[in-house]
Coordinates of C-alpha atoms and ligand atoms in Angstrom, one line a residue:
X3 CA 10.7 -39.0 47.1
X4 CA 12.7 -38.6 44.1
X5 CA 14.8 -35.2 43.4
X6 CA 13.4 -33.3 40.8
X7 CA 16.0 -32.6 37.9
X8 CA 16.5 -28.9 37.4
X9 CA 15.7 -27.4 34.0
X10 CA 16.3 -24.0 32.1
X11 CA 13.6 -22.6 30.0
X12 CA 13.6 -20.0 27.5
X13 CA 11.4 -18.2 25.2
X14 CA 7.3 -19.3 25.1
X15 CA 5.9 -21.6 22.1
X16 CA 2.9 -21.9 20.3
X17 CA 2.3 -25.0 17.7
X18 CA -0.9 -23.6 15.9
X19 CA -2.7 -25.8 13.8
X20 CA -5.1 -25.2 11.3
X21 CA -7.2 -26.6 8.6
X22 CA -8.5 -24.5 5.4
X23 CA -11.9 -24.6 4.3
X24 CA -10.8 -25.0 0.9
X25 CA -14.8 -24.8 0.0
X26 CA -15.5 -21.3 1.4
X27 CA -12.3 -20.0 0.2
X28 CA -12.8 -21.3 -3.4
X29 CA -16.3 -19.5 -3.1
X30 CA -14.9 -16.0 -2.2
X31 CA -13.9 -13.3 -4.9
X32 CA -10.3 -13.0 -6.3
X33 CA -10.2 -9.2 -4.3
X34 CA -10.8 -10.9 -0.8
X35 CA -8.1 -13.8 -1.5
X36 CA -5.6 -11.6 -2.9
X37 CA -6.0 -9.4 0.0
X38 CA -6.2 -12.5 2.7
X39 CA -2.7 -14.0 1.4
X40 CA -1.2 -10.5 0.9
X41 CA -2.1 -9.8 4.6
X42 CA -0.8 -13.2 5.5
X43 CA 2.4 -12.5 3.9
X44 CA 2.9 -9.1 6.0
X45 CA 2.4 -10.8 9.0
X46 CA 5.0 -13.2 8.1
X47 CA 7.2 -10.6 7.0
X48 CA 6.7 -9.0 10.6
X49 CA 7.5 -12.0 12.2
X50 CA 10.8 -12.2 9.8
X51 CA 11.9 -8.8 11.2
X52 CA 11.7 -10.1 15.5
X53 CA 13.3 -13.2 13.8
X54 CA 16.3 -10.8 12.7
X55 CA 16.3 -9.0 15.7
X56 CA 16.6 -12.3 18.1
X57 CA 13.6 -11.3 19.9
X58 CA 11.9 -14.6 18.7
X59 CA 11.4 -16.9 15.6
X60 CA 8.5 -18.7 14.0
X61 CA 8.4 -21.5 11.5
X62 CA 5.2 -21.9 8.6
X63 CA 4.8 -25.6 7.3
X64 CA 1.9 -26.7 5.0
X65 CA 0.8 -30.4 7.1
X66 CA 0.4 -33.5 5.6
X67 CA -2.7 -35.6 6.3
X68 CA -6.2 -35.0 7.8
X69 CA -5.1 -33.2 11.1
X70 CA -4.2 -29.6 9.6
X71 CA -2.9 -28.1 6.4
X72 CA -1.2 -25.4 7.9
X73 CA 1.0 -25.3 11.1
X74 CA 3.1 -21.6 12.8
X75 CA 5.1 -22.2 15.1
X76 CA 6.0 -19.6 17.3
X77 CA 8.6 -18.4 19.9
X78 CA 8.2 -15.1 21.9
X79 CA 10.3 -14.2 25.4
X80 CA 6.8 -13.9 27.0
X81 CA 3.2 -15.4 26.9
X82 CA 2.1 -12.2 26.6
X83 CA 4.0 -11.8 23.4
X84 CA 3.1 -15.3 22.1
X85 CA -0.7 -13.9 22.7
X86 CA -0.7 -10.7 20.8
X87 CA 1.1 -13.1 17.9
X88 CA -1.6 -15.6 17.9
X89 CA -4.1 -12.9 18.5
X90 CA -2.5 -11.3 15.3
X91 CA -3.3 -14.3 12.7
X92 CA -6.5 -14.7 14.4
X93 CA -8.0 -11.5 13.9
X94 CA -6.3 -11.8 9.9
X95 CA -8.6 -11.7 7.2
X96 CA -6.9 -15.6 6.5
X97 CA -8.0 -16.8 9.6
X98 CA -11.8 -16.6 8.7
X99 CA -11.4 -19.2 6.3
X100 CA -9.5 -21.9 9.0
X101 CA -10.3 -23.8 12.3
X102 CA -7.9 -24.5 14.5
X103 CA -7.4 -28.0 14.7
X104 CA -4.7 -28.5 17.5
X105 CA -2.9 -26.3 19.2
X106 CA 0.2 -26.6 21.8
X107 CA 1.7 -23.9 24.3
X108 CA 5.0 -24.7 25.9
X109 CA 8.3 -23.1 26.5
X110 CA 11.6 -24.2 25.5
X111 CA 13.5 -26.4 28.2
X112 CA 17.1 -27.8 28.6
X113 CA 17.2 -29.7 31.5
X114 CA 20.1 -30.3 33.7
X115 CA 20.5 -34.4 33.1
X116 CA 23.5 -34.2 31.3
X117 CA 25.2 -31.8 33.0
X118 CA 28.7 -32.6 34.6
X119 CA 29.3 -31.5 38.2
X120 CA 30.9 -27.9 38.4
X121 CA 29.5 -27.0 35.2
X122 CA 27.7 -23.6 34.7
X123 CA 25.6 -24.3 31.7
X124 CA 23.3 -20.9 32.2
X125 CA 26.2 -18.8 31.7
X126 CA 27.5 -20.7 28.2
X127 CA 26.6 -18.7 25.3
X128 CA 25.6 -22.3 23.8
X129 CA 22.9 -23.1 26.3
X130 CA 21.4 -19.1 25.7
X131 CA 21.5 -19.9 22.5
X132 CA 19.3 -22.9 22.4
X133 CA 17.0 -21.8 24.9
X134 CA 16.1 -18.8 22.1
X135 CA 16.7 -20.9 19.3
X136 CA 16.1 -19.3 15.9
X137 CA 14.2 -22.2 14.0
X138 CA 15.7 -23.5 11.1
X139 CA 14.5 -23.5 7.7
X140 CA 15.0 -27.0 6.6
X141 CA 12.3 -28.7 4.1
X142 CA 10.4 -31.1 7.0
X143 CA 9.2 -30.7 10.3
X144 CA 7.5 -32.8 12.8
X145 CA 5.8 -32.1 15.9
X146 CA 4.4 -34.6 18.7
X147 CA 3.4 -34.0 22.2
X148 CA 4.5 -36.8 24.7
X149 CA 4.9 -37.8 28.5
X150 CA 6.6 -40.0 31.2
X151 CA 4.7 -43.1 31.7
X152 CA 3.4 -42.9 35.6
X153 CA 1.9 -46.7 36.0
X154 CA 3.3 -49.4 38.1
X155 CA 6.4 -50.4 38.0
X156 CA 7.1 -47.9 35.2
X157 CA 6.6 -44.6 36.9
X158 CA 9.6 -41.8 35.7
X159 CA 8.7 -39.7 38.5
X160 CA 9.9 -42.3 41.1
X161 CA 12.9 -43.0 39.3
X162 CA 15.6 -41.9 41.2
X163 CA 18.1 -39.1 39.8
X164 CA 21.2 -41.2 38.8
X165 CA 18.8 -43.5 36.9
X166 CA 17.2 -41.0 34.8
X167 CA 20.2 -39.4 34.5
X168 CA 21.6 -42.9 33.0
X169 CA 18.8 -43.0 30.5
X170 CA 18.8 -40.1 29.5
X171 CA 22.0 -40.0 28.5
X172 CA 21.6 -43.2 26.6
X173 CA 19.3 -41.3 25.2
X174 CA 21.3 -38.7 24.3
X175 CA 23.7 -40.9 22.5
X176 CA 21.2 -41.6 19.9
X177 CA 20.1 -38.3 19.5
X178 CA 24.2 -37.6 18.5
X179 CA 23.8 -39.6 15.4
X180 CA 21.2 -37.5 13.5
X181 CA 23.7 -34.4 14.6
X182 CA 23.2 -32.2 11.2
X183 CA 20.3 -34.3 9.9
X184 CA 17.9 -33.6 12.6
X185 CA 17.8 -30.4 14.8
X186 CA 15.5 -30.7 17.9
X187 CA 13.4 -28.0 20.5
X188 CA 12.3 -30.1 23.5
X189 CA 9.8 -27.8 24.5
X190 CA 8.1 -27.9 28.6
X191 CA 4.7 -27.1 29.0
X192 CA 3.4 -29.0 32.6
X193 CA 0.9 -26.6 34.0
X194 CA 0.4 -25.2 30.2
X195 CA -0.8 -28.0 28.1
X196 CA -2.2 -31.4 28.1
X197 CA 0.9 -33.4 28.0
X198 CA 4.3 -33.2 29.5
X199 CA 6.8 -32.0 26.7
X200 CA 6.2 -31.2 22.9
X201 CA 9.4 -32.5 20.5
X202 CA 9.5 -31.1 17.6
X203 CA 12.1 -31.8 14.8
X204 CA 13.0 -30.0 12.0
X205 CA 15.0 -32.3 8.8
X206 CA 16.7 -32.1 5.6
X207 CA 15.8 -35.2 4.3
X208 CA 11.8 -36.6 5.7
X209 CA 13.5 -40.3 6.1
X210 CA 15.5 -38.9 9.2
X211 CA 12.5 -38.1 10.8
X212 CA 11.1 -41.6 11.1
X213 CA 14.7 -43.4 11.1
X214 CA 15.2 -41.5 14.4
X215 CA 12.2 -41.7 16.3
X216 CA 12.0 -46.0 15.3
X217 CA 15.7 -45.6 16.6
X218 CA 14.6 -44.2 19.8
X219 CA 11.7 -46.6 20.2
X220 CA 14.3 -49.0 21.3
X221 CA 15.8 -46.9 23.9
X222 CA 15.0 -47.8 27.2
X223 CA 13.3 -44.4 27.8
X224 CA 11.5 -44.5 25.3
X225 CA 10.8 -47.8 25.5
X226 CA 9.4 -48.2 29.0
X227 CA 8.8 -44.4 30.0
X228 CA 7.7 -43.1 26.7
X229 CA 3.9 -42.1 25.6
X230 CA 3.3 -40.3 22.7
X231 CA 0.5 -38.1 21.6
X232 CA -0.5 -37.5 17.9
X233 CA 2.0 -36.6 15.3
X234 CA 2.0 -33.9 12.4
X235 CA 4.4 -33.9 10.0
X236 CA 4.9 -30.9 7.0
X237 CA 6.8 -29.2 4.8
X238 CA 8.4 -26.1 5.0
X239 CA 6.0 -22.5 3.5
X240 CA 8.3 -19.6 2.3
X241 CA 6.7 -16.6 2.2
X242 CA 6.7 -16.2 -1.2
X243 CA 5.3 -19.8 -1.8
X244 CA 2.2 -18.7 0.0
X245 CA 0.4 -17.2 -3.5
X246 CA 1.0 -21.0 -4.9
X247 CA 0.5 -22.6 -1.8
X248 CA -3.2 -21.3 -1.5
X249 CA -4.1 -20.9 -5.2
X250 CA -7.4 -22.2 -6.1
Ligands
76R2 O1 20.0 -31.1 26.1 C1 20.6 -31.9 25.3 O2 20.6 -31.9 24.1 C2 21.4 -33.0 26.0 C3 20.8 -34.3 25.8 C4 19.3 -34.4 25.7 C5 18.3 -34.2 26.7 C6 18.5 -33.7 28.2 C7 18.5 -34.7 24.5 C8 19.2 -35.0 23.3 N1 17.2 -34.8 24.8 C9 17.0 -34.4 26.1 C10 15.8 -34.3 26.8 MN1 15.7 -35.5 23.5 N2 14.3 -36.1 22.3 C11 13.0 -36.5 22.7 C12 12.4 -37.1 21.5 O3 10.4 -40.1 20.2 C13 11.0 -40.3 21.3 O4 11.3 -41.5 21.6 C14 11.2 -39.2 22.2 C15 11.0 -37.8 21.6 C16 13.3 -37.0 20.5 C17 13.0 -37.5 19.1 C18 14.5 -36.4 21.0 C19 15.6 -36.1 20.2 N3 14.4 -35.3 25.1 C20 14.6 -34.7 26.3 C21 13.3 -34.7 27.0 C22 13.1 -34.1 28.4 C23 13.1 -35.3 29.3 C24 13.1 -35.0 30.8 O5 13.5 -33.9 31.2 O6 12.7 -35.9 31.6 C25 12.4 -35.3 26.2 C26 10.9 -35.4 26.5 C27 13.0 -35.6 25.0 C28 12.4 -36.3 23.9 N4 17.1 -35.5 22.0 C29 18.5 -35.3 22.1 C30 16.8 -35.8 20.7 C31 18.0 -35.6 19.9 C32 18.1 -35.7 18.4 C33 19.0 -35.3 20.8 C34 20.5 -35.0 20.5 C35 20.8 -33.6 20.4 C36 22.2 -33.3 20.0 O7 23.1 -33.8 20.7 O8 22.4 -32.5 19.1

């Protein structure tokens, strides 16, 4: 059988997706909205404070398109943690007034592909770094779950090491050229979700987005090995935006 590649994970993830009812939130009184958003906004500020503190990191976008109109993104060092934060918006006076529409629950993974022989990669302060990644604030993000094909002659899992390793770091390559337009979390979450890996990508500029992932199409990895689950796509929510951002 093929050798397994080894991978480094970090802090737990939570994509949470939700939709308003714009309807029953338009029908409640200007006391219970004013107090839903100002409660939302506390959480958020909580969430800013573990963010300081490196204990984990979060990221509010308002979604584009049918699928949600509000997406949190969370990190935590343990499920547990990623729980009581999710627990947290749920039982938020906010919450009432959404469904979830998707959600995701992975943790972040670095895996060991591009790795030179002799390297240590745990022990560099880079690699700790991006396993607890504080997530950017940049204007767009866009999240997609996604797995290696397993059919026929395109099966990843028989591939053997120096092959994936080969495509992966063609891969890589084209990842290179968004450096400082995209910044991506490859996220793990076999045994925790429905799909093999969740990508999300935060950008600048919304073009990059789509200009990379057509770009990546044509890798071989992609192009033979990739499948690709729903994507959501938003802009970023500041705090203080949230009073416009759910004004009625
Ligand atoms: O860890 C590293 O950054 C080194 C190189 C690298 C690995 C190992 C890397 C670089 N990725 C890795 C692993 Mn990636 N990535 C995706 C997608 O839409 C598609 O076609 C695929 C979705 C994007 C857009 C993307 C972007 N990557 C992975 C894995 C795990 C595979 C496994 O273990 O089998 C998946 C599923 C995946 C998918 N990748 C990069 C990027 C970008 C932008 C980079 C360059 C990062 C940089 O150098 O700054």
């Amino acid at each position: 059988m093929a050798e397994a590649v080894e991978t480094m994970d970090g802090w737990y993830c939570l994509h949470d997706l939700r939709r308003i009812n714009w309807g029953a939130w338009k029908a409640a009184s200007n006391q219970t909205r004013e107090a839903a958003m100002t409660e939302f906004q506390s959480l958020i500020s909580n969430w800013e404070t573990i963010d300081e503190a490196k204990i984990g990191s979060h990221a509010v976008y308002t979604m584009i398109g049918h699928k949600a109109d509000l997406m949190m993104m969370i990190l935590r060092p343990t499920m547990k943690e990623l729980n009581e934060a999710e627990l947290a918006f749920n039982k938020s006076a906010l919450a009432a007034f959404t469904t979830q529409t998707y959600s995701y629950v992975s943790v972040v993974e670095l895996s060991k592909y591009t790795v030179k022989e002799g390297e240590n990669p745990e022990e560099s302060p880079g690699t700790q770094a991006r396993l607890r990644p504080r997530l950017p604030k940049w204007e767009h993000i866009c999240f997609y779950p996604m797995d290696k094909r397993r059919k026929g002659d395109e099966n990843w899992y028989t591939l053997p090491m120096e092959e994936r390793r080969r495509l992966m770091y063609e891969h890589s390559m084209t990842g290179r050229k968004y450096a400082g337009k995209i910044r991506q979390i490859i996220t793990g979450s076999m045994g925790f979700d429905d799909w093999e890996w969740s990508v999300t990508l935060f950008a600048k500029d919304a073009l990059d987005i789509k200009k990379l992932v057509y770009e990546m199409r044509f890798d071989e990895v992609s192009a033979k090995y990739g499948e690709f689950g729903a994507f959501y796509v938003g802009n970023i929510l500041p705090k203080d935006d949230v009073p416009v951002f759910l004004h009625v």
